[in-house]
Short mmCIF file of C-alpha atoms in Angstrom, two decimals:
data_model
loop_
_atom_site.label_atom_id
_atom_site.label_comp_id
_atom_site.label_asym_id
_atom_site.label_seq_id
_atom_site.Cartn_x
_atom_site.Cartn_y
_atom_site.Cartn_z
CA MET A 1 -54.82 31.68 -36.53
CA SER A 2 -52.84 30.78 -33.57
CA SER A 3 -49.73 33.66 -33.22
CA GLN A 4 -46.23 32.44 -32.69
CA GLY A 5 -43.68 34.02 -30.55
CA SER A 6 -40.79 33.49 -28.28
CA SER A 7 -40.54 33.14 -24.66
CA LEU A 8 -38.06 32.88 -21.69
CA ARG A 9 -38.26 29.78 -19.31
CA ILE A 10 -36.13 29.22 -16.05
CA THR A 11 -35.75 25.98 -14.88
CA GLN A 12 -34.05 24.32 -12.01
CA ASN A 13 -32.33 20.71 -11.78
CA GLN A 14 -29.79 19.00 -10.47
CA ARG A 15 -26.82 17.42 -11.64
CA LEU A 16 -23.59 15.59 -9.87
CA ALA A 17 -20.52 16.07 -11.68
CA LEU A 18 -17.29 14.58 -11.38
CA THR A 19 -15.15 17.67 -9.93
CA GLU A 20 -11.35 17.67 -9.32
CA SER A 21 -12.17 16.73 -5.57
CA LEU A 22 -14.37 13.75 -6.36
CA LEU A 23 -11.95 12.93 -8.73
CA ARG A 24 -9.00 12.89 -6.21
CA ALA A 25 -11.22 11.29 -3.63
CA LEU A 26 -11.54 8.23 -5.87
CA GLU A 27 -8.15 8.03 -6.78
CA LEU A 28 -7.02 8.04 -3.34
CA LEU A 29 -9.69 5.45 -2.54
CA GLN A 30 -8.06 2.55 -4.57
CA LEU A 31 -4.29 3.19 -3.75
CA PRO A 32 -2.44 0.78 -1.88
CA ALA A 33 -0.19 1.96 1.25
CA ALA A 34 2.87 2.51 -0.75
CA GLU A 35 1.29 4.40 -3.55
CA LEU A 36 -0.90 6.63 -1.06
CA GLU A 37 2.77 7.43 0.86
CA GLU A 38 4.09 8.64 -2.67
CA ALA A 39 1.01 10.58 -3.37
CA ILE A 40 0.84 12.29 -0.16
CA GLN A 41 4.82 13.02 -0.49
CA ALA A 42 4.07 14.70 -3.59
CA GLU A 43 1.52 16.70 -2.62
CA LEU A 44 3.34 17.80 0.53
CA GLN A 45 6.49 19.14 -1.99
CA ALA A 46 3.89 21.07 -4.37
CA ASN A 47 1.84 22.58 -1.18
CA PRO A 48 3.38 24.66 1.46
CA LEU A 49 -0.02 24.95 3.15
CA LEU A 50 -0.03 21.27 3.93
CA GLU A 51 2.02 19.76 6.61
CA ARG A 52 2.33 16.46 8.48
CA GLU A 53 1.58 15.86 12.04
CA ASP A 54 4.03 13.53 14.40
CA GLU A 55 1.60 12.71 16.95
CA GLY A 56 -1.84 10.61 17.38
CA THR A 57 -3.83 8.78 19.29
CA GLU A 58 -5.19 5.09 18.84
CA ALA A 59 -8.33 4.13 18.12
CA SER A 60 -9.85 0.87 17.67
CA ILE A 61 -13.31 -0.51 17.17
CA SER A 62 -14.89 -3.85 18.06
CA PRO A 63 -17.56 -4.98 15.92
CA GLU A 64 -19.06 -7.27 18.65
CA GLU A 65 -19.09 -4.78 21.11
CA THR A 66 -19.82 -1.46 19.11
CA SER A 67 -23.79 -0.85 18.31
CA ALA A 68 -24.12 0.59 14.75
CA SER A 69 -24.23 4.12 14.39
CA PRO A 70 -26.87 6.34 12.61
CA ALA A 71 -25.85 7.01 8.89
CA PRO A 72 -24.90 10.71 7.83
CA GLN A 73 -26.06 12.42 4.94
CA SER A 74 -23.60 12.01 2.09
CA THR A 75 -22.33 12.65 -0.99
CA PRO A 76 -20.76 10.30 -3.44
CA PHE A 77 -17.14 9.36 -2.76
CA ASP A 78 -17.00 11.97 0.08
CA ASP A 79 -19.16 11.11 3.08
CA PRO A 80 -20.61 7.76 1.66
CA VAL A 81 -23.95 6.39 3.82
CA GLY A 82 -22.33 4.08 6.55
CA VAL A 83 -18.81 5.40 6.79
CA THR A 84 -18.33 7.17 9.89
CA PRO A 85 -16.61 10.40 9.35
CA ILE A 86 -13.76 11.55 11.52
CA GLU A 87 -14.32 14.66 13.61
CA ARG A 88 -11.21 17.12 13.34
CA GLU A 89 -10.86 20.68 14.04
CA PRO A 90 -10.91 23.32 10.73
CA SER A 91 -6.97 23.89 11.06
CA ALA A 92 -5.98 19.88 12.32
CA LEU A 93 -6.87 17.41 9.81
CA ASP A 94 -5.57 14.64 11.95
CA TRP A 95 -6.73 11.06 12.66
CA ALA A 96 -7.01 11.73 16.41
CA SER A 97 -9.83 9.05 16.77
CA THR A 98 -7.88 6.45 14.25
CA THR A 99 -4.36 6.45 15.10
CA ARG A 100 -1.67 6.34 17.72
CA SER A 101 1.30 7.95 18.15
CA ILE A 102 4.36 6.67 16.13
CA ASP A 103 8.10 6.33 17.37
CA ASP A 104 10.23 8.85 15.32
CA ASP A 105 12.88 6.45 15.31
CA ALA A 106 10.80 3.67 13.91
CA PRO A 107 11.98 2.23 10.43
CA GLU A 108 10.31 3.66 7.72
CA ALA A 109 7.58 1.52 6.09
CA TYR A 110 8.39 2.49 2.57
CA GLU A 111 12.22 2.44 1.89
CA THR A 112 12.30 -0.57 0.32
CA VAL A 113 8.89 -0.74 -1.87
CA ALA A 114 10.40 -0.58 -5.70
CA ALA A 115 8.91 2.22 -7.55
CA ALA A 116 6.59 0.06 -10.48
CA GLU A 117 4.03 1.32 -12.62
CA SER A 118 0.42 0.10 -11.94
CA LEU A 119 -2.30 -0.54 -14.87
CA GLY A 120 -4.10 2.04 -13.45
CA GLU A 121 -1.37 4.62 -13.63
CA PHE A 122 -0.22 3.39 -17.39
CA LEU A 123 -3.57 3.96 -18.44
CA GLU A 124 -3.98 7.26 -16.62
CA ASN A 125 -0.79 8.22 -18.48
CA GLU A 126 -2.04 6.77 -21.91
CA LEU A 127 -5.16 8.74 -21.49
CA SER A 128 -3.68 12.10 -20.64
CA LEU A 129 -1.97 12.02 -24.20
CA GLN A 130 -5.35 11.42 -26.04
CA THR A 131 -5.57 15.27 -27.10
CA ALA A 132 -8.94 14.36 -29.21
CA LEU A 133 -11.17 13.19 -26.47
CA SER A 134 -13.79 15.40 -24.98
CA ASN A 135 -14.22 15.98 -21.26
CA LEU A 136 -17.09 13.86 -20.84
CA GLN A 137 -15.07 11.10 -22.73
CA ARG A 138 -12.04 11.47 -20.46
CA THR A 139 -14.37 11.02 -17.49
CA LEU A 140 -16.21 7.85 -18.59
CA ILE A 141 -12.52 6.51 -19.62
CA ALA A 142 -11.28 7.35 -16.27
CA TRP A 143 -14.42 5.88 -14.61
CA LEU A 144 -13.99 2.37 -16.57
CA ILE A 145 -10.03 2.69 -15.66
CA GLY A 146 -11.02 2.40 -12.04
CA ASN A 147 -13.34 -0.25 -12.68
CA LEU A 148 -10.58 -2.93 -13.89
CA SER A 149 -9.47 -5.93 -11.87
CA GLU A 150 -6.01 -6.41 -11.19
CA GLU A 151 -6.02 -8.80 -14.55
CA GLY A 152 -7.49 -5.97 -16.49
CA LEU A 153 -11.06 -7.38 -16.72
CA PHE A 154 -14.41 -5.97 -15.64
CA GLU A 155 -16.10 -7.78 -13.07
CA GLU A 156 -19.43 -5.99 -13.44
CA SER A 157 -21.14 -5.13 -16.53
CA LEU A 158 -20.87 -2.21 -18.50
CA GLU A 159 -24.79 -1.55 -17.42
CA GLU A 160 -23.64 -1.76 -13.79
CA ILE A 161 -20.67 0.37 -14.24
CA ALA A 162 -22.34 3.18 -15.68
CA ALA A 163 -25.40 3.10 -13.32
CA ALA A 164 -22.93 3.58 -10.32
CA CYS A 165 -21.21 6.67 -12.20
CA PRO A 166 -22.49 10.03 -11.09
CA VAL A 167 -21.95 11.37 -14.44
CA LYS A 168 -24.76 10.53 -16.71
CA ALA A 169 -24.30 9.27 -20.20
CA SER A 170 -25.97 7.48 -23.06
CA HIS A 171 -25.16 3.42 -23.56
CA ALA A 172 -23.77 4.97 -27.09
CA GLU A 173 -21.09 7.14 -25.10
CA TRP A 174 -20.43 4.51 -22.84
CA GLY A 175 -19.92 2.29 -25.50
CA LYS A 176 -17.36 4.49 -27.30
CA ALA A 177 -15.30 5.14 -24.27
CA LEU A 178 -15.19 1.30 -23.55
CA GLU A 179 -13.97 0.91 -27.08
CA CYS A 180 -11.42 3.82 -26.95
CA LEU A 181 -9.91 2.40 -23.25
CA GLN A 182 -9.49 -0.95 -25.41
CA GLN A 183 -7.61 0.87 -28.05
CA ILE A 184 -5.12 2.64 -26.07
CA ALA A 185 -4.71 0.05 -23.60
CA PRO A 186 -2.52 -2.87 -24.10
CA ALA A 187 -3.92 -5.76 -26.69
CA GLY A 188 -6.78 -7.47 -24.02
CA ILE A 189 -7.11 -5.28 -21.51
CA GLY A 190 -10.66 -3.71 -20.70
CA ALA A 191 -12.20 -7.13 -21.87
CA ARG A 192 -15.58 -8.35 -20.15
CA ASN A 193 -14.24 -11.87 -19.95
CA LYS A 194 -11.19 -14.05 -20.84
CA THR A 195 -12.64 -14.67 -24.66
CA GLU A 196 -13.04 -11.26 -25.11
CA MET A 197 -9.53 -10.86 -23.99
CA LEU A 198 -8.25 -13.02 -26.32
CA THR A 199 -10.51 -11.58 -29.24
CA LEU A 200 -9.16 -7.99 -28.72
CA GLN A 201 -5.79 -9.72 -29.11
CA LEU A 202 -6.29 -11.35 -32.21
CA GLU A 203 -7.70 -8.02 -33.38
CA ARG A 204 -4.33 -5.94 -33.38
CA LEU A 205 -2.60 -8.68 -35.00
CA GLN A 206 -1.36 -7.79 -38.77
CA PRO A 207 -2.14 -8.83 -41.25
CA GLN A 208 -5.90 -10.13 -40.49
CA ASP A 209 -5.87 -13.23 -42.42
CA GLU A 210 -8.11 -16.10 -42.61
CA ALA A 211 -5.92 -17.68 -39.69
CA ALA A 212 -6.94 -14.80 -37.38
CA SER A 213 -10.35 -14.89 -38.66
CA ALA A 214 -11.00 -18.52 -37.95
CA ALA A 215 -9.10 -18.09 -34.66
CA LYS A 216 -11.83 -15.60 -33.02
CA ARG A 217 -15.09 -17.88 -34.56
CA MET A 218 -13.11 -20.82 -33.00
CA LEU A 219 -13.15 -18.86 -29.21
CA VAL A 220 -16.66 -17.49 -29.60
CA GLU A 221 -18.63 -20.29 -31.16
CA CYS A 222 -16.65 -23.48 -29.78
CA PRO A 223 -14.78 -23.15 -27.13
CA GLU A 224 -15.82 -26.55 -25.83
CA LEU A 225 -14.32 -28.19 -29.02
CA LEU A 226 -11.10 -26.01 -28.71
CA LEU A 227 -10.24 -27.42 -25.37
CA LYS A 228 -10.60 -30.99 -26.68
CA ARG A 229 -8.81 -29.79 -29.66
CA ASP A 230 -11.04 -31.85 -32.19
CA PHE A 231 -10.25 -29.97 -35.31
CA ARG A 232 -12.44 -32.13 -37.47
CA ALA A 233 -15.18 -31.13 -35.52
CA ILE A 234 -14.19 -27.52 -35.44
CA ALA A 235 -13.81 -27.84 -38.86
CA ARG A 236 -17.19 -29.14 -39.58
CA ARG A 237 -18.70 -26.65 -37.22
CA LEU A 238 -17.02 -23.88 -39.01
CA ALA A 239 -17.13 -25.14 -42.34
CA CYS A 240 -13.62 -24.82 -42.97
CA GLU A 241 -10.33 -27.32 -43.40
CA SER A 242 -8.92 -28.73 -40.35
CA ALA A 243 -5.67 -27.47 -41.33
CA LEU A 244 -6.72 -23.85 -41.20
CA CYS A 245 -8.09 -24.77 -38.00
CA GLU A 246 -4.93 -26.29 -36.75
CA ARG A 247 -3.33 -22.90 -38.04
CA ALA A 248 -5.55 -21.05 -35.91
CA PHE A 249 -5.04 -22.70 -32.72
CA ALA A 250 -1.18 -22.34 -32.99
CA LEU A 251 -2.17 -18.58 -33.71
CA ILE A 252 -4.43 -18.43 -30.30
CA GLY A 253 -1.60 -20.27 -28.81
CA THR A 254 0.72 -17.14 -29.22
CA LEU A 255 -1.55 -14.87 -27.42
CA ASP A 256 -0.98 -13.91 -24.13
CA PRO A 257 -3.81 -15.01 -21.32
CA HIS A 258 -2.64 -12.56 -18.60
CA PRO A 259 -1.50 -9.15 -20.32
CA ALA A 260 -1.82 -7.32 -16.89
CA ALA A 261 0.78 -9.23 -15.46
CA ARG A 262 3.97 -7.04 -16.46
CA PHE A 263 2.52 -4.38 -14.18
CA ALA A 264 2.98 -3.88 -10.59
CA SER A 265 0.44 -5.37 -8.12
CA PRO A 266 0.85 -5.67 -4.47
CA GLU A 267 1.17 -9.37 -4.49
CA LYS A 268 4.44 -8.77 -7.04
CA GLU A 269 6.58 -6.87 -4.62
CA GLY A 270 7.45 -9.82 -2.30
CA PHE A 271 5.66 -8.31 0.89
CA VAL A 272 2.91 -6.49 1.76
CA ILE A 273 2.03 -3.75 3.94
CA PRO A 274 -1.08 -4.73 6.32
CA GLU A 275 -3.13 -1.04 6.45
CA VAL A 276 -5.83 -2.89 8.87
CA ILE A 277 -4.56 -4.77 12.35
CA VAL A 278 -6.80 -7.27 14.01
CA THR A 279 -6.27 -8.26 17.47
CA ARG A 280 -8.43 -9.78 20.26
CA THR A 281 -8.85 -8.01 23.52
CA ALA A 282 -8.65 -9.27 27.18
CA SER A 283 -12.43 -10.21 26.90
CA GLY A 284 -11.89 -12.02 23.55
CA ALA A 285 -13.59 -9.52 21.65
CA LEU A 286 -11.95 -8.79 18.03
CA SER A 287 -10.42 -4.76 18.27
CA VAL A 288 -9.96 -3.66 14.70
CA ALA A 289 -7.71 -0.72 14.19
CA LEU A 290 -5.83 1.14 11.39
CA ASN A 291 -1.96 0.83 11.22
CA PRO A 292 -0.38 3.98 12.35
CA ALA A 293 2.69 3.47 10.14
CA CYS A 294 0.08 3.47 7.24
CA THR A 295 -2.33 6.29 8.41
CA PRO A 296 -1.01 9.70 7.33
CA ARG A 297 -1.74 12.67 9.71
CA LEU A 298 -1.78 15.71 7.57
CA ARG A 299 -2.45 19.39 8.98
CA PHE A 300 -3.73 22.64 7.37
CA ASN A 301 -1.30 25.29 8.19
CA GLN A 302 -4.06 27.86 9.15
CA GLU A 303 -1.62 30.29 10.57
CA TYR A 304 0.41 30.73 7.56
CA PHE A 305 -2.65 30.95 5.33
CA GLU A 306 -4.04 33.97 7.64
CA LEU A 307 -0.34 35.44 7.54
CA LEU A 308 -0.81 35.11 3.95
CA ASN A 309 -4.32 36.41 3.28
CA SER A 310 -3.67 39.47 5.50
CA SER A 311 -0.71 40.72 3.48
CA ARG A 312 -0.44 42.57 0.79
CA LEU A 313 0.16 40.33 -2.03
CA PRO A 314 -1.23 41.02 -5.56
CA ALA A 315 -4.35 40.09 -6.63
CA GLU A 316 -3.10 37.01 -8.68
CA SER A 317 -0.77 35.88 -5.99
CA LEU A 318 -3.30 35.89 -3.33
CA ALA A 319 -5.93 33.97 -5.94
CA LEU A 320 -3.37 31.35 -6.41
CA TRP A 321 -2.74 30.85 -2.61
CA ARG A 322 -6.53 30.24 -1.70
CA GLU A 323 -6.36 27.71 -4.72
CA LYS A 324 -3.67 26.14 -3.09
CA ALA A 325 -5.68 26.15 0.67
CA HIS A 326 -9.11 24.81 -1.12
CA SER A 327 -6.38 22.08 -2.85
CA ALA A 328 -4.66 21.19 0.67
CA ARG A 329 -8.33 21.20 2.42
CA GLY A 330 -9.63 18.77 -0.18
CA PHE A 331 -6.67 16.61 0.01
CA ALA A 332 -6.45 16.14 3.23
CA HIS A 333 -10.21 15.50 3.32
CA ALA A 334 -9.90 12.74 0.79
CA VAL A 335 -7.03 10.82 2.61
CA GLU A 336 -9.26 11.31 5.92
CA GLN A 337 -12.03 9.75 3.93
CA ARG A 338 -10.10 6.82 2.65
CA ALA A 339 -8.81 6.16 6.08
CA ALA A 340 -12.74 6.06 7.77
CA THR A 341 -14.00 4.18 4.59
CA LEU A 342 -11.16 1.57 4.93
CA LEU A 343 -12.08 1.39 8.77
CA THR A 344 -15.73 1.02 8.55
CA VAL A 345 -15.14 -1.84 5.75
CA ALA A 346 -12.75 -3.67 7.59
CA ARG A 347 -14.92 -3.51 10.90
CA ALA A 348 -18.07 -4.91 8.84
CA ILE A 349 -15.64 -7.74 7.26
CA ALA A 350 -14.41 -8.55 10.65
CA LYS A 351 -18.22 -8.80 12.02
CA GLU A 352 -19.44 -11.05 9.37
CA GLN A 353 -16.69 -13.12 9.42
CA LYS A 354 -16.00 -13.31 12.85
CA GLU A 355 -15.92 -17.22 12.90
CA PHE A 356 -12.73 -16.92 10.32
CA PHE A 357 -10.66 -15.59 13.26
CA ARG A 358 -11.43 -18.38 15.60
CA GLN A 359 -11.42 -21.12 13.11
CA GLY A 360 -9.71 -19.99 10.06
CA ASP A 361 -10.78 -20.72 6.13
CA GLY A 362 -12.83 -23.35 7.00
CA ALA A 363 -15.21 -21.06 8.71
CA LEU A 364 -15.58 -18.22 5.78
CA ARG A 365 -19.39 -17.61 5.49
CA PRO A 366 -20.38 -16.90 1.64
CA MET A 367 -20.07 -13.13 1.38
CA THR A 368 -19.91 -10.83 -1.67
CA LEU A 369 -18.74 -7.02 -2.25
CA LYS A 370 -22.41 -6.25 -2.61
CA ASP A 371 -23.25 -8.11 1.09
CA ILE A 372 -21.09 -5.21 2.53
CA ALA A 373 -22.11 -2.58 0.44
CA ASP A 374 -25.54 -2.98 1.65
CA ILE A 375 -24.73 -3.31 4.83
CA LEU A 376 -22.73 0.29 4.84
CA LYS A 377 -25.15 1.68 2.17
CA ILE A 378 -22.02 2.52 -0.27
CA SER A 379 -21.62 1.42 -3.86
CA VAL A 380 -19.93 -1.88 -4.70
CA SER A 381 -17.83 -0.19 -6.60
CA THR A 382 -16.61 1.83 -3.54
CA VAL A 383 -16.42 -1.48 -1.57
CA SER A 384 -14.24 -2.81 -4.67
CA ARG A 385 -11.65 -0.09 -4.75
CA ILE A 386 -11.17 0.09 -0.90
CA THR A 387 -10.62 -3.42 -0.45
CA SER A 388 -8.35 -3.70 -3.60
CA GLY A 389 -4.48 -4.27 -2.86
CA LYS A 390 -5.16 -3.52 1.00
CA TYR A 391 -4.04 -6.03 3.62
CA MET A 392 -5.51 -6.93 6.88
CA GLN A 393 -2.91 -8.53 9.53
CA THR A 394 -4.68 -10.98 12.27
CA PRO A 395 -3.73 -13.57 14.64
CA ARG A 396 -3.83 -15.94 11.87
CA GLY A 397 -1.75 -14.21 9.66
CA THR A 398 -1.85 -11.33 6.91
CA PHE A 399 -4.49 -11.32 4.23
CA GLU A 400 -5.79 -9.00 1.53
CA LEU A 401 -9.32 -7.77 2.42
CA LYS A 402 -10.58 -9.48 -0.70
CA HIS A 403 -9.58 -12.99 0.61
CA PHE A 404 -12.63 -12.80 3.22
CA PHE A 405 -15.10 -12.48 -0.17
CA SER A 406 -16.19 -15.93 -1.76
CA SER A 407 -18.98 -17.29 -3.46
CA SER A 408 -21.81 -19.25 -2.40
CA LEU A 409 -21.89 -23.34 -3.07
CA PRO A 410 -25.34 -24.80 -3.23
CA ALA A 411 -26.71 -25.17 0.28
CA ALA A 412 -26.82 -28.32 2.19
CA ALA A 413 -29.73 -30.20 3.31
CA ASP A 414 -29.83 -28.38 6.54
CA GLY A 415 -30.41 -25.08 4.77
CA GLN A 416 -27.00 -23.49 5.23
CA SER A 417 -24.80 -22.52 2.49
CA VAL A 418 -21.31 -22.87 2.15
CA SER A 419 -18.26 -20.74 0.95
CA SER A 420 -15.91 -21.73 -1.60
CA LEU A 421 -12.75 -21.21 0.08
CA ALA A 422 -14.32 -23.51 3.15
CA ALA A 423 -15.06 -25.95 0.48
CA ARG A 424 -11.29 -25.79 -0.70
CA GLU A 425 -10.01 -25.41 2.85
CA ARG A 426 -12.04 -29.38 3.56
CA ILE A 427 -10.39 -30.58 0.32
CA ARG A 428 -6.67 -29.56 1.47
CA ALA A 429 -7.66 -31.17 5.00
CA LEU A 430 -8.98 -34.66 3.40
CA VAL A 431 -5.78 -35.12 0.94
CA HIS A 432 -3.46 -34.01 4.09
CA ALA A 433 -5.04 -37.01 5.96
CA GLU A 434 -5.55 -39.36 3.10
CA ASP A 435 -3.69 -42.57 3.11
CA PRO A 436 -0.44 -42.10 0.69
CA GLU A 437 -0.62 -45.55 -0.71
CA HIS A 438 -4.30 -45.46 -1.47
CA PRO A 439 -5.00 -41.21 -2.10
CA LEU A 440 -8.88 -40.13 -2.68
CA SER A 441 -9.68 -39.58 -6.31
CA ASP A 442 -11.76 -36.73 -6.88
CA GLY A 443 -14.96 -38.46 -7.30
CA ALA A 444 -13.90 -39.73 -3.04
CA ILE A 445 -13.32 -36.50 -2.25
CA ALA A 446 -16.67 -35.17 -3.64
CA GLU A 447 -18.84 -38.15 -1.88
CA ALA A 448 -16.52 -37.13 1.55
CA LEU A 449 -17.48 -33.52 1.11
CA SER A 450 -21.46 -34.87 0.21
CA THR A 451 -21.62 -36.46 3.69
CA GLU A 452 -20.45 -33.19 5.65
CA GLY A 453 -23.48 -31.26 3.60
CA ILE A 454 -20.79 -29.80 0.94
CA SER A 455 -22.26 -30.65 -2.61
CA LEU A 456 -19.51 -30.42 -5.09
CA ALA A 457 -19.45 -32.09 -8.76
CA ARG A 458 -16.16 -33.99 -9.24
CA ARG A 459 -15.13 -31.28 -11.94
CA THR A 460 -15.64 -29.03 -9.51
CA VAL A 461 -13.64 -30.90 -6.68
CA ALA A 462 -10.75 -31.11 -9.40
CA LYS A 463 -10.90 -27.24 -9.94
CA TYR A 464 -10.60 -26.38 -6.48
CA ARG A 465 -7.98 -28.97 -6.00
CA GLU A 466 -5.56 -27.67 -9.07
CA LEU A 467 -6.23 -23.85 -7.13
CA GLU A 468 -4.71 -25.38 -4.08
CA GLY A 469 -2.02 -26.37 -6.09
CA ILE A 470 -2.42 -30.33 -4.95
CA ALA A 471 -1.43 -32.96 -7.53
CA PRO A 472 -3.91 -35.30 -9.13
CA LYS A 473 -4.52 -38.89 -7.42
CA SER A 474 -1.95 -40.70 -9.78
CA GLU A 475 0.71 -38.38 -9.06
CA ARG A 476 0.25 -38.32 -5.25
CA LYS A 477 0.12 -42.08 -5.25
CA ARG A 478 3.74 -42.01 -7.01
CA LEU A 479 4.63 -39.13 -4.33
CA GLY A 480 3.73 -40.97 -1.71
#
């Protein structure tokens, strides 16, 4: 007969949690220049131990001349592999290696930036009002908010987003977090594609009558017939009356295809502030540097803290100042890491797309966020955050960092792939050089591209032509 009893066992395991400092680093990583400045000003006002310095030195990195440095040990969002950390003194958290001195008389870069709420800020405010959520649910929802595009969509699958999160949760928990986000967000935000964006809006409509139900089925089951407005074919497929299909179509027409458009974005402000400046050196090499007007220089007031630490303050007050000291160091390091990550990613982009700086969009290579992530050994979500809303000033103009990423078209006969942006550039050039009396049709443009090794269907040519704002052949002939 076996005996039963209790025992005590000690096990050791490792877990990575999203601490306050990691959440702060994530938040600062995705902020554009104007919002970063606002966050820094708020922190300077709230924490007397954090100061802003006035002097610095210039730093530039030449991707064509500088060899890759060994990857440091890292922790997520702190010192990611492939991002070279910036050396600093313990009491002088500045960017001596990435900034140059700023003229005190220079105009303030953010004086005319209108204060507007972004989609992320709105959702974070809404999340703070949800008192019934657990800490885990709040963390998962905050992570999902950080992965939304400017259109309010997810560019990655829920599984990929969950895999990149350092807080592990079950698939059911992620599903509940997504459902909660879609409930607190404006109708359509948090969808995984345009179809789901519209169906989420339909689910918010009241009453949920047969027209709303038919509209959802039309979007999911027969989108190709919906584009043709073939209500008889739709009625046969859905086994309903044509009149109901027409009512459902009218209902779809009342939905908002861009529910995130009312929120602030850098493109709506009328101007942008480039955080990265690319120039050419005397030898012709590319020099990539951070814009000093957008690169804050912070300092932890060690002398003041030591004075407070040695004074006879009550234990409660001393603990509060130590907490502020920890917060000041953490905030400065998070801002510093953002600058280091931005510079490293910009350097990698400039190195991979160096032909663009010589020849323009036509020389852009196919490149995805994952390509840069693999080169730097950081996560795709980190690259997405640091390139969103950040701009690069180049000899060819100012571009958002995401401008340099494009999909790859089918390889040509010589085996070399072409980016979609390069194909659009060639379409623009062909139309510009055409005879106004005999403009090129989409089919003729496709044939001309084929002779250059760019294989595009006529439908794809029409899509790219519309994206470039080029009128169809019939209208161009009238205009000519």
